[in-house]
Short mmCIF file of C-alpha atoms in Angstrom, two decimals:
data_model
loop_
_atom_site.label_atom_id
_atom_site.label_comp_id
_atom_site.label_asym_id
_atom_site.label_seq_id
_atom_site.Cartn_x
_atom_site.Cartn_y
_atom_site.Cartn_z
CA UNK E 2 -0.01 -0.04 -0.09
CA UNK E 3 2.91 2.42 0.82
CA UNK E 4 4.54 1.31 -2.41
CA UNK E 5 1.35 2.04 -4.45
CA UNK E 6 0.88 5.39 -2.78
CA UNK E 7 4.59 6.26 -3.58
CA UNK E 8 4.16 5.18 -7.04
CA UNK E 9 1.83 7.67 -7.65
CA UNK E 10 4.34 10.35 -7.34
CA UNK E 11 6.53 8.91 -10.21
CA UNK E 12 10.06 7.73 -9.91
CA UNK E 13 11.42 4.87 -8.27
CA UNK E 14 14.45 6.54 -6.99
CA UNK E 15 12.81 9.00 -4.78
CA UNK E 16 10.87 6.02 -3.31
CA UNK E 17 13.85 3.91 -2.54
CA UNK E 18 15.52 6.76 -0.98
CA UNK E 19 12.43 7.58 1.13
CA UNK E 20 12.16 3.95 2.25
CA UNK E 21 15.75 3.87 3.18
CA UNK E 22 14.92 6.82 5.44
CA UNK E 23 11.76 5.67 6.94
CA UNK E 24 12.31 2.02 7.81
CA UNK E 25 15.53 2.36 9.77
CA UNK E 26 13.73 5.23 11.59
CA UNK E 27 10.71 3.02 12.46
CA UNK E 28 12.82 0.18 13.66
CA UNK E 29 15.01 2.46 15.90
CA UNK E 30 11.72 3.97 17.57
CA UNK E 31 10.43 0.54 18.19
CA UNK E 32 13.54 -0.57 19.92
CA UNK E 33 13.78 2.46 22.03
CA UNK E 34 10.22 1.96 23.04
CA UNK E 35 10.85 -1.69 24.09
CA UNK E 36 13.84 -0.58 26.01
CA UNK E 37 11.94 1.98 27.61
CA UNK E 38 9.20 -0.55 28.54
CA UNK E 39 11.84 -2.95 29.98
CA UNK E 40 13.31 -0.15 32.20
CA UNK E 41 9.88 0.71 33.34
CA UNK E 42 9.11 -2.99 34.07
CA UNK E 43 12.38 -3.18 36.02
CA UNK E 44 11.54 -0.16 38.15
CA UNK E 45 8.07 -1.38 38.91
CA UNK E 46 9.63 -4.71 39.84
CA UNK E 47 11.99 -2.99 42.13
CA UNK E 48 9.23 -0.77 43.56
CA UNK E 49 7.15 -3.94 44.25
CA UNK E 50 10.05 -5.71 45.90
CA UNK E 51 10.91 -2.65 47.95
CA UNK E 52 7.16 -2.28 48.95
CA UNK E 53 7.02 -5.90 49.99
CA UNK E 54 10.14 -5.60 52.12
CA UNK E 55 8.57 -2.43 53.83
CA UNK E 56 5.24 -4.33 54.42
CA UNK E 57 7.22 -7.29 55.76
CA UNK E 58 9.17 -5.06 57.86
CA UNK E 59 6.15 -3.49 59.23
CA UNK E 60 4.35 -6.81 59.76
CA UNK E 61 7.26 -7.82 61.65
CA UNK E 62 7.32 -4.75 63.84
CA UNK E 63 3.51 -5.10 64.38
CA UNK E 64 3.79 -8.79 65.12
CA UNK E 65 6.58 -8.19 67.68
CA UNK E 66 4.56 -5.32 69.19
CA UNK E 67 1.34 -7.54 69.24
CA UNK E 68 3.48 -10.37 71.02
CA UNK E 69 4.78 -7.61 73.45
CA UNK E 70 1.31 -6.43 74.22
CA UNK E 71 -0.03 -10.01 74.49
CA UNK E 72 2.67 -10.79 77.00
CA UNK E 73 2.04 -7.62 79.06
CA UNK E 74 -1.74 -8.52 78.96
CA UNK E 75 -1.04 -12.07 80.13
CA UNK E 76 1.10 -10.63 82.68
CA UNK E 77 -1.61 -8.23 83.79
CA UNK E 78 -4.36 -10.96 83.91
CA UNK E 79 -2.06 -13.17 85.92
CA UNK E 80 -1.45 -10.37 88.42
CA UNK E 81 -5.12 -9.52 88.60
CA UNK E 82 -6.15 -13.21 89.00
CA UNK E 83 -3.68 -13.51 91.74
CA UNK E 84 -5.07 -10.16 93.42
CA UNK E 85 -8.65 -11.37 92.92
CA UNK E 86 -7.94 -14.80 94.46
CA UNK E 87 -6.30 -12.95 97.25
CA UNK E 88 -9.37 -10.83 97.68
CA UNK E 89 -11.58 -13.68 97.54
CA UNK E 90 -9.72 -15.59 100.06
CA UNK E 91 -9.55 -12.37 102.39
CA UNK E 92 -13.43 -11.96 101.94
CA UNK E 93 -14.01 -15.47 102.68
CA UNK E 94 -11.86 -15.40 105.77
CA UNK E 95 -13.59 -12.09 106.95
CA UNK E 96 -16.93 -13.51 106.23
CA UNK E 97 -16.15 -16.63 108.23
CA UNK E 98 -15.11 -14.51 111.21
CA UNK E 99 -18.18 -12.38 110.84
CA UNK E 100 -20.37 -15.41 110.70
CA UNK E 101 -18.71 -16.79 113.67
CA UNK E 102 -19.13 -13.43 115.49
CA UNK E 103 -22.84 -13.24 114.43
CA UNK E 104 -23.35 -16.85 115.70
CA UNK E 105 -21.73 -16.00 118.94
CA UNK E 106 -23.96 -13.00 119.24
CA UNK E 107 -27.05 -14.68 118.35
CA UNK E 108 -26.29 -17.53 120.73
CA UNK E 109 -25.66 -14.80 123.45
CA UNK E 110 -28.94 -13.15 122.60
CA UNK E 111 -30.82 -16.36 122.89
CA UNK E 112 -29.18 -17.22 126.15
CA UNK E 113 -29.92 -13.63 127.36
CA UNK E 114 -33.41 -13.83 126.15
CA UNK E 115 -33.91 -17.08 128.01
CA UNK E 116 -32.41 -15.80 131.10
CA UNK E 117 -34.57 -12.75 130.74
CA UNK E 118 -37.74 -14.67 130.21
CA UNK E 119 -37.02 -16.94 133.02
CA UNK E 120 -36.16 -14.03 135.43
CA UNK E 121 -39.22 -12.15 134.24
CA UNK E 122 -41.54 -15.13 134.87
CA UNK E 123 -39.76 -15.61 138.32
CA UNK E 124 -40.53 -12.01 139.22
CA UNK E 125 -43.97 -11.91 137.40
CA UNK E 126 -46.09 -9.90 140.07
CA UNK E 127 -49.38 -11.86 139.43
CA UNK E 128 -50.61 -15.27 140.54
CA UNK E 129 -51.83 -15.63 136.95
CA UNK E 130 -49.30 -16.74 134.34
CA UNK E 131 -48.70 -14.29 131.62
CA UNK E 132 -48.89 -17.07 129.14
CA UNK E 133 -52.32 -17.97 130.33
CA UNK E 134 -53.41 -14.33 130.00
CA UNK E 135 -52.28 -14.12 126.34
CA UNK E 136 -53.71 -17.46 125.46
CA UNK E 137 -57.08 -16.76 126.95
CA UNK E 138 -57.37 -13.49 124.95
CA UNK E 139 -56.19 -15.00 121.68
CA UNK E 140 -52.67 -13.48 121.44
CA UNK E 141 -49.58 -15.45 120.53
CA UNK E 142 -46.78 -15.39 122.97
CA UNK E 143 -44.22 -15.57 120.05
CA UNK E 144 -42.73 -12.16 120.89
CA UNK E 145 -41.45 -13.56 123.99
CA UNK E 146 -39.09 -15.96 121.97
CA UNK E 147 -35.85 -14.79 120.48
CA UNK E 148 -36.17 -16.92 117.46
CA UNK E 149 -39.82 -15.99 116.47
CA UNK E 150 -40.21 -14.15 113.26
CA UNK E 151 -42.73 -11.53 112.65
CA UNK E 152 -45.34 -12.69 110.49
CA UNK E 153 -46.71 -10.31 107.94
CA UNK E 154 -50.45 -10.48 107.57
CA UNK E 155 -51.73 -11.42 104.17
CA UNK E 156 -53.46 -8.56 102.26
CA UNK E 157 -57.10 -8.24 102.91
CA UNK E 158 -59.86 -7.38 100.73
CA UNK E 159 -62.05 -4.60 101.48
CA UNK E 160 -64.83 -7.08 102.40
CA UNK E 161 -62.54 -9.11 104.87
CA UNK E 162 -61.34 -6.06 106.41
CA UNK E 163 -64.90 -4.70 106.96
CA UNK E 164 -65.98 -8.31 108.40
CA UNK E 165 -62.96 -7.96 110.87
CA UNK E 166 -63.79 -4.64 112.10
CA UNK E 167 -67.41 -5.54 112.51
CA UNK E 168 -66.30 -8.72 114.32
CA UNK E 169 -64.23 -6.57 116.88
CA UNK E 170 -67.18 -4.16 117.29
CA UNK E 171 -69.44 -7.07 118.24
CA UNK E 172 -66.86 -8.77 120.51
CA UNK E 173 -64.67 -6.12 121.79
CA UNK E 174 -61.30 -6.96 123.42
CA UNK E 175 -61.39 -6.23 127.17
CA UNK E 176 -59.12 -3.40 128.79
CA UNK E 177 -57.07 -5.10 131.33
CA UNK E 178 -56.50 -3.07 134.55
CA UNK E 179 -53.84 -3.76 137.20
CA UNK E 180 -53.54 -1.86 140.46
CA UNK E 181 -50.42 -2.51 142.29
CA UNK E 182 -49.96 -2.53 146.02
CA UNK E 183 -49.58 0.88 147.58
CA UNK E 184 -46.10 1.89 148.39
CA UNK E 185 -46.32 3.89 151.62
CA UNK E 186 -43.53 6.22 152.92
CA UNK E 187 -41.37 4.46 155.64
CA UNK E 188 -41.90 7.53 158.02
CA UNK E 189 -45.47 6.63 158.40
CA UNK E 190 -46.26 4.54 161.45
CA UNK E 191 -47.91 1.30 160.94
CA UNK E 192 -47.62 1.70 157.15
CA UNK E 193 -48.05 -2.08 156.60
CA UNK E 194 -51.41 -2.10 158.41
CA UNK E 195 -52.25 1.17 156.70
CA UNK E 196 -51.53 -0.29 153.14
CA UNK E 197 -53.58 -3.48 153.97
CA UNK E 198 -56.58 -1.66 155.52
CA UNK E 199 -56.79 0.85 152.65
CA UNK E 200 -56.14 -1.62 149.76
CA UNK E 201 -58.59 -4.28 150.82
CA UNK E 202 -61.40 -1.73 150.69
CA UNK E 203 -60.04 -0.13 147.58
CA UNK E 204 -59.89 -3.52 145.65
CA UNK E 205 -63.50 -4.49 146.75
CA UNK E 206 -64.93 -1.22 145.78
CA UNK E 207 -63.35 -1.06 142.31
CA UNK E 208 -63.92 -4.65 141.51
CA UNK E 209 -67.54 -4.41 142.43
CA UNK E 210 -68.03 -1.33 140.19
CA UNK E 211 -66.31 -2.63 137.25
CA UNK E 212 -68.07 -6.19 137.50
CA UNK E 213 -71.47 -4.48 137.62
CA UNK E 214 -71.02 -1.86 134.81
CA UNK E 215 -67.96 -3.00 132.79
CA UNK E 216 -68.50 -6.70 132.31
CA UNK E 217 -66.19 -8.58 130.25
CA UNK E 218 -69.28 -9.89 128.23
CA UNK E 219 -70.70 -6.33 127.69
CA UNK E 220 -70.15 -3.49 125.13
CA UNK E 221 -67.28 -1.97 127.43
CA UNK E 222 -65.40 -4.99 128.71
CA UNK E 223 -62.92 -4.40 131.49
CA UNK E 224 -61.16 -7.19 133.34
CA UNK E 225 -59.90 -5.98 136.71
CA UNK E 226 -57.20 -7.92 138.59
CA UNK E 227 -57.72 -7.02 142.35
CA UNK E 228 -56.28 -9.93 144.17
CA UNK E 229 -53.84 -11.20 141.66
CA UNK E 230 -50.72 -9.97 143.11
CA UNK E 231 -48.30 -12.77 143.89
CA UNK E 232 -46.13 -12.74 147.14
CA UNK E 233 -43.17 -11.72 144.86
CA UNK E 234 -44.80 -8.50 144.35
CA UNK E 235 -43.87 -5.73 146.84
CA UNK E 236 -44.89 -1.99 146.80
CA UNK E 237 -42.72 0.21 144.72
CA UNK E 238 -41.20 -2.51 142.47
CA UNK E 239 -42.29 -0.99 139.17
CA UNK E 240 -44.50 -3.86 138.28
CA UNK E 241 -45.67 -2.18 134.98
CA UNK E 242 -42.15 -2.87 133.45
CA UNK E 243 -42.53 -6.67 134.02
CA UNK E 244 -46.19 -6.63 132.79
CA UNK E 245 -45.33 -4.57 129.48
CA UNK E 246 -42.62 -7.16 128.57
CA UNK E 247 -45.24 -10.06 128.76
CA UNK E 248 -48.37 -8.11 127.76
CA UNK E 249 -47.48 -5.63 125.24
CA UNK E 250 -49.97 -7.11 122.70
CA UNK E 251 -52.89 -6.38 125.17
CA UNK E 252 -54.53 -3.08 125.96
CA UNK E 253 -53.40 -2.49 129.54
CA UNK E 254 -53.46 0.11 132.37
CA UNK E 255 -51.19 -0.46 135.31
CA UNK E 256 -51.49 1.84 138.46
CA UNK E 257 -48.85 2.10 141.03
CA UNK E 258 -50.08 4.03 144.06
CA UNK E 259 -47.69 5.84 146.18
CA UNK E 260 -48.37 7.68 149.45
CA UNK E 261 -45.99 9.90 151.46
CA UNK E 262 -48.41 11.02 154.08
CA UNK E 263 -49.46 14.28 152.40
CA UNK E 264 -49.89 13.51 148.79
CA UNK E 265 -51.36 10.42 147.04
CA UNK E 266 -49.79 9.77 143.76
CA UNK E 267 -51.07 7.41 141.13
CA UNK E 268 -48.50 6.46 138.59
CA UNK E 269 -50.32 5.37 135.54
CA UNK E 270 -48.70 3.14 132.88
CA UNK E 271 -50.61 2.35 129.73
CA UNK E 272 -50.14 0.80 126.41
CA UNK E 273 -52.42 -0.40 123.52
CA UNK E 274 -54.99 2.46 124.51
CA UNK E 275 -56.98 3.11 121.41
CA UNK E 276 -54.69 0.60 119.73
CA UNK E 277 -52.54 3.27 118.62
CA UNK E 278 -49.20 1.66 119.51
CA UNK E 279 -47.65 -0.72 122.03
CA UNK E 280 -45.39 2.06 123.29
CA UNK E 281 -45.31 2.12 127.11
CA UNK E 282 -46.76 5.57 128.13
CA UNK E 283 -46.30 6.73 131.76
CA UNK E 284 -47.79 9.68 133.64
CA UNK E 285 -48.64 10.78 137.20
CA UNK E 286 -51.93 11.83 138.81
CA UNK E 287 -51.59 13.20 142.43
CA UNK E 288 -53.94 14.72 144.99
CA UNK E 289 -53.33 16.03 148.36
CA UNK E 290 -54.27 13.69 151.28
CA UNK E 291 -52.94 14.55 154.76
CA UNK E 292 -52.97 11.18 156.77
CA UNK E 293 -52.72 12.98 160.16
CA UNK E 294 -55.78 15.11 159.50
CA UNK E 295 -57.76 12.10 158.13
CA UNK E 296 -56.83 9.91 161.14
CA UNK E 297 -57.36 12.61 163.63
CA UNK E 298 -60.83 13.58 162.29
CA UNK E 299 -61.81 9.88 161.77
CA UNK E 300 -60.77 8.92 165.35
CA UNK E 301 -62.71 11.86 166.80
CA UNK E 302 -65.86 11.13 164.92
CA UNK E 303 -65.66 7.55 165.62
CA UNK E 304 -65.04 8.10 169.35
CA UNK E 305 -68.12 10.44 169.46
CA UNK E 306 -70.27 7.77 167.86
CA UNK E 307 -69.14 5.06 170.04
CA UNK E 308 -69.72 7.23 173.42
CA UNK E 309 -73.30 8.05 172.04
CA UNK E 310 -73.87 4.43 171.82
CA UNK E 311 -72.39 3.65 175.24
CA UNK E 312 -74.42 6.38 176.87
CA UNK E 313 -77.54 4.82 175.46
CA UNK E 314 -76.53 1.39 176.78
CA UNK E 315 -75.88 2.93 180.31
CA UNK E 316 -79.21 4.28 180.39
CA UNK E 317 -80.76 0.77 180.14
CA UNK E 318 -78.01 -1.18 182.02
CA UNK E 319 -75.79 -0.64 185.26
CA UNK E 320 -72.58 1.29 184.00
CA UNK E 321 -70.45 -1.17 186.24
CA UNK E 322 -72.17 -4.37 184.37
CA UNK E 323 -71.45 -3.13 180.76
CA UNK E 324 -67.66 -3.64 181.05
CA UNK E 325 -67.00 -0.53 178.93
CA UNK E 326 -65.38 1.60 181.34
CA UNK E 327 -61.93 1.26 179.90
CA UNK E 328 -63.23 1.65 176.47
CA UNK E 329 -65.34 4.65 177.43
CA UNK E 330 -62.19 6.23 179.12
CA UNK E 331 -60.14 5.96 175.90
CA UNK E 332 -62.91 7.27 173.70
CA UNK E 333 -63.36 10.12 175.88
CA UNK E 334 -59.62 10.97 175.95
CA UNK E 335 -59.75 11.02 172.10
CA UNK E 336 -62.55 13.63 172.29
CA UNK E 337 -60.86 15.73 174.96
CA UNK E 338 -57.37 15.63 173.14
CA UNK E 339 -59.05 16.65 169.86
CA UNK E 340 -60.85 19.44 171.37
CA UNK E 341 -57.88 20.46 173.76
CA UNK E 342 -55.52 20.64 170.81
CA UNK E 343 -57.99 22.65 168.74
CA UNK E 344 -57.77 20.38 165.75
CA UNK E 345 -60.61 22.00 163.77
CA UNK E 346 -58.94 25.37 164.10
CA UNK E 347 -55.52 24.07 163.26
CA UNK E 348 -56.90 22.32 160.22
CA UNK E 349 -58.75 25.50 159.00
CA UNK E 350 -55.65 27.64 159.60
CA UNK E 351 -53.14 25.08 158.23
CA UNK E 352 -51.31 24.71 161.58
CA UNK E 353 -51.08 21.05 161.93
CA UNK E 354 -47.28 21.06 161.95
CA UNK E 355 -46.97 20.85 165.86
CA UNK E 356 -49.55 17.99 166.13
CA UNK E 357 -47.69 15.99 163.18
CA UNK E 358 -44.66 16.48 165.19
CA UNK E 359 -46.09 14.77 168.26
CA UNK E 360 -47.39 11.91 166.02
CA UNK E 361 -51.15 11.03 165.58
CA UNK E 362 -50.48 7.56 166.97
CA UNK E 363 -49.07 8.98 170.17
CA UNK E 364 -51.95 11.36 170.72
CA UNK E 365 -55.05 9.58 169.75
CA UNK E 366 -56.10 5.86 170.10
CA UNK E 367 -56.18 4.78 166.36
CA UNK E 368 -58.15 1.91 165.09
CA UNK E 369 -57.09 1.37 161.48
CA UNK E 370 -59.85 -1.03 160.55
CA UNK E 371 -62.35 1.84 161.35
CA UNK E 372 -60.43 5.17 161.08
CA UNK E 373 -58.99 4.36 157.65
CA UNK E 374 -62.40 3.33 156.07
CA UNK E 375 -63.20 6.78 155.00
CA UNK E 376 -59.80 7.38 153.45
CA UNK E 377 -60.04 4.08 151.57
CA UNK E 378 -63.50 4.99 150.20
CA UNK E 379 -62.02 8.31 148.92
CA UNK E 380 -58.94 6.44 147.38
CA UNK E 381 -61.34 4.03 145.83
CA UNK E 382 -63.55 6.72 144.31
CA UNK E 383 -60.65 8.65 142.94
CA UNK E 384 -59.08 5.49 141.31
CA UNK E 385 -62.37 4.18 140.21
CA UNK E 386 -63.25 7.42 138.53
CA UNK E 387 -60.10 7.70 136.65
CA UNK E 388 -60.26 4.13 135.47
CA UNK E 389 -63.79 4.31 134.26
CA UNK E 390 -63.02 7.60 132.25
CA UNK E 391 -59.99 5.75 130.65
CA UNK E 392 -61.96 2.52 129.90
CA UNK E 393 -64.84 4.87 128.29
CA UNK E 394 -62.19 6.63 126.07
CA UNK E 395 -60.57 3.32 125.04
CA UNK E 396 -63.84 1.68 123.94
CA UNK E 397 -65.03 4.81 122.33
CA UNK E 398 -61.92 5.29 120.24
CA UNK E 399 -61.72 1.49 119.44
CA UNK E 400 -65.35 0.30 119.08
CA UNK E 401 -67.25 3.67 118.91
CA UNK E 402 -69.08 2.56 122.14
CA UNK E 403 -70.77 5.50 123.84
CA UNK E 404 -69.32 6.34 127.34
CA UNK E 405 -70.98 4.79 130.40
CA UNK E 406 -69.68 6.89 133.30
CA UNK E 407 -71.61 10.08 132.60
CA UNK E 408 -74.73 8.12 133.36
CA UNK E 409 -73.40 6.45 136.39
CA UNK E 410 -71.51 9.44 138.06
CA UNK E 411 -74.65 10.67 140.22
CA UNK E 412 -75.36 7.19 141.47
CA UNK E 413 -71.87 5.68 141.96
CA UNK E 414 -69.89 8.95 142.83
CA UNK E 415 -72.35 11.24 144.36
CA UNK E 416 -69.70 13.48 146.09
CA UNK E 417 -67.88 13.96 142.76
CA UNK E 418 -71.19 14.60 141.04
CA UNK E 419 -71.83 17.53 143.34
CA UNK E 420 -68.81 19.33 142.06
CA UNK E 421 -69.41 21.15 138.92
CA UNK E 422 -65.72 21.86 138.22
CA UNK E 423 -65.12 18.07 138.30
CA UNK E 424 -68.13 17.41 135.96
CA UNK E 425 -66.78 20.09 133.60
CA UNK E 426 -63.25 18.54 133.67
CA UNK E 427 -64.88 15.13 132.86
CA UNK E 428 -66.75 16.39 130.02
CA UNK E 429 -63.66 18.15 128.60
CA UNK E 430 -62.01 14.70 128.61
CA UNK E 431 -64.76 13.25 126.54
CA UNK E 432 -65.03 16.20 124.32
CA UNK E 433 -61.23 16.05 123.40
CA UNK E 434 -61.92 12.47 122.20
CA UNK E 435 -65.03 13.55 120.12
CA UNK E 436 -62.94 16.21 118.63
CA UNK E 437 -60.12 13.65 117.77
CA UNK E 438 -62.82 11.40 116.24
CA UNK E 439 -64.22 14.20 114.10
CA UNK E 440 -60.80 14.91 112.66
CA UNK E 441 -60.40 11.07 111.94
CA UNK E 442 -63.92 11.06 110.18
CA UNK E 443 -63.56 14.40 108.33
CA UNK E 444 -62.92 12.66 105.15
CA UNK E 445 -66.58 11.29 104.84
CA UNK E 446 -68.25 13.48 107.51
CA UNK E 447 -67.07 16.96 107.15
CA UNK E 448 -69.66 18.44 109.65
CA UNK E 449 -69.45 15.67 112.31
CA UNK E 450 -72.94 16.37 113.39
CA UNK E 451 -73.38 12.87 114.98
CA UNK E 452 -70.29 13.45 117.02
CA UNK E 453 -71.51 16.79 118.14
CA UNK E 454 -74.77 15.32 119.18
CA UNK E 455 -72.95 12.61 121.15
CA UNK E 456 -70.88 15.21 122.89
CA UNK E 457 -74.16 17.32 123.69
CA UNK E 458 -75.71 14.24 125.16
CA UNK E 459 -72.88 13.73 127.65
CA UNK E 460 -72.93 17.48 128.50
CA UNK E 461 -76.56 17.13 129.25
CA UNK E 462 -76.16 13.79 131.28
CA UNK E 463 -73.73 15.55 133.40
CA UNK E 464 -76.24 18.38 133.91
CA UNK E 465 -73.83 21.21 132.48
CA UNK E 466 -76.76 22.41 130.36
CA UNK E 467 -80.42 22.90 130.71
CA UNK E 468 -83.15 21.26 128.78
CA UNK E 469 -84.09 24.15 126.48
CA UNK E 470 -80.40 24.77 125.61
CA UNK E 471 -79.91 21.24 124.88
CA UNK E 472 -83.04 21.02 122.69
CA UNK E 473 -82.20 24.13 120.86
CA UNK E 474 -78.69 22.82 120.20
CA UNK E 475 -79.94 19.49 118.88
CA UNK E 476 -82.66 21.28 116.70
CA UNK E 477 -79.98 23.54 115.21
CA UNK E 478 -77.64 20.65 114.38
CA UNK E 479 -80.44 18.69 112.88
CA UNK E 480 -81.68 21.64 110.72
CA UNK E 481 -78.00 22.26 109.43
CA UNK E 482 -77.72 18.58 108.67
CA UNK E 483 -81.03 18.61 106.71
CA UNK E 484 -79.88 21.74 104.91
CA UNK E 485 -76.64 20.31 103.95
CA UNK E 486 -77.46 16.78 103.00
CA UNK E 487 -81.01 17.21 101.75
CA UNK E 488 -80.97 20.70 100.58
CA UNK E 489 -84.12 21.65 102.69
CA UNK E 490 -84.88 21.88 106.25
CA UNK E 491 -88.07 22.64 108.53
CA UNK E 492 -88.45 25.10 111.51
CA UNK E 493 -89.06 22.48 114.27
CA UNK E 494 -87.39 19.35 115.35
CA UNK E 495 -90.50 17.20 114.57
CA UNK E 496 -91.11 18.49 111.15
CA UNK E 497 -87.34 17.92 110.23
CA UNK E 498 -87.42 14.25 111.56
CA UNK E 499 -90.78 13.77 109.58
CA UNK E 500 -89.08 15.02 106.34
CA UNK E 501 -85.86 13.09 107.07
CA UNK E 502 -87.84 9.82 107.45
CA UNK E 503 -88.99 10.39 103.80
CA UNK E 504 -85.45 11.37 102.49
CA UNK E 505 -83.29 9.28 104.60
CA UNK E 506 -80.43 7.39 102.83
CA UNK E 507 -78.21 4.43 104.05
CA UNK E 508 -75.48 6.80 104.54
CA UNK E 509 -77.40 8.78 107.11
CA UNK E 510 -78.16 5.93 109.30
CA UNK E 511 -75.26 6.54 111.78
CA UNK E 512 -76.49 10.27 112.45
CA UNK E 513 -80.18 9.43 112.99
CA UNK E 514 -79.10 6.64 115.15
CA UNK E 515 -77.75 9.19 117.58
CA UNK E 516 -81.01 11.20 117.11
CA UNK E 517 -82.99 8.33 118.51
CA UNK E 518 -81.07 8.60 121.87
CA UNK E 519 -82.38 12.20 122.42
CA UNK E 520 -84.87 12.34 125.01
CA UNK E 521 -87.25 14.53 123.05
CA UNK E 522 -87.34 12.00 120.36
CA UNK E 523 -87.46 9.08 122.70
CA UNK E 524 -90.43 10.38 124.46
CA UNK E 525 -92.45 10.89 121.25
CA UNK E 526 -93.24 7.23 120.70
CA UNK E 527 -94.93 7.76 117.33
CA UNK E 528 -92.05 9.76 115.92
CA UNK E 529 -89.51 7.28 117.44
CA UNK E 530 -91.17 4.15 116.03
CA UNK E 531 -91.31 5.69 112.58
CA UNK E 532 -87.61 6.80 112.64
CA UNK E 533 -86.60 3.37 114.13
CA UNK E 534 -88.70 1.55 111.31
CA UNK E 535 -86.97 3.58 108.74
CA UNK E 536 -83.58 2.89 109.92
CA UNK E 537 -84.44 -0.80 110.40
CA UNK E 538 -85.81 -0.92 106.63
CA UNK E 539 -82.53 0.64 105.23
CA UNK E 540 -80.26 -1.65 107.18
CA UNK E 541 -82.30 -4.73 105.97
CA UNK E 542 -83.37 -3.93 102.36
#
């Protein structure tokens, strides 16, 4: 093709010369190209070999570094393992020592608890075993044992809780009352006889009162232990501490009387009152009682009455035949000394110090069995009154039982009933409890009318308000209740009750049950029967 192209230009000479020039030139360029490619190939091969050497060197360095780190890690893990094993061994040793210490402490605690229980049983101040007391009232003595575990009660449904509360209300647990023997100051002569004479009477009076009015089968059960004190019990031994150790699960009151000749102190210990807690609360109630004045006055009155009886006998019989000459002489001496020492004036003026310095037993002929009877009656009344108030408040807070003492005060404690300040103080105690109940019930009874009516009933029973004031107060509370709960009210008590009978709901039963206790309602037999029938129909649909 090249030759054909060149032949077109004519002349072979030119072509041959041209071919001689071109062909050597082409062959020389190709050879240079091959040489260049070979040189480049050798450079690439050399670069590749250099790169491989560098990579191998880096790999070797990395491998050496990796081996060094692996060795370091192994060394670290070995050291940590040794340290961990050491810590585990140390912990196990410490745990073993702690376990041994805890076992020793637990054994010591069990031994101490056993000794404590045995010692408490040995010094228990009652003839009745504490285990029997707990068992008879349905309480477990488990808290007395060191290894006893507290059992958490299972969750109760609302119905079960309601049934339990109602069961407690129907069968209330009795309040236990213990009165320890009186501790009389050693400076008082014949203090043992004084204690015995007073306390026998006090026990009898209080036991009789609570047996008649606070029976253990009634709505306000109280168990009074008058003669349960054992020979181990001595006055002033703080029997409440031992009783609390055993009977902390029972509602209890323990009274420890103390008398120093001028002041009679009652140390009250209580726990479980109102079922708030088992904490042992302790307080003191004291009132002045001068034993010398009481004995001197009692000896004088006894001598005067006895002489009057002897004079009457001597009018019928020969004085020499009666055989009372010596007795009459002693009785007359009591009267003469009383008048000669102006005891009445000294008592009025507070000047008994000189007579007390002589000693009543050295001045008068004292007959403890007779001369201490009045003092014992006073003690019995004071103690019985306070215990009755505590029992009422306990059952009111626990079981919503209306107090009994206000209705018994005039008959059982006539001397106290005569004192208006005492009746007011008694009402204030109950009123504080009703105030507490109103606060507790504020969530569902904001006005608390039923509690106000109960308090008004007690105030009326204690003769602290007249009939008109009481009736007006009750009528006002009823009118307010009708307006707040039914949106309407009437002007009179009877009209409001008639309206209430038509509109009453089940939630109103508690309030109108209190209304039934009001004298003006109870005296209206027709209205009383209608209201009572309505309440019964709501309770038994």
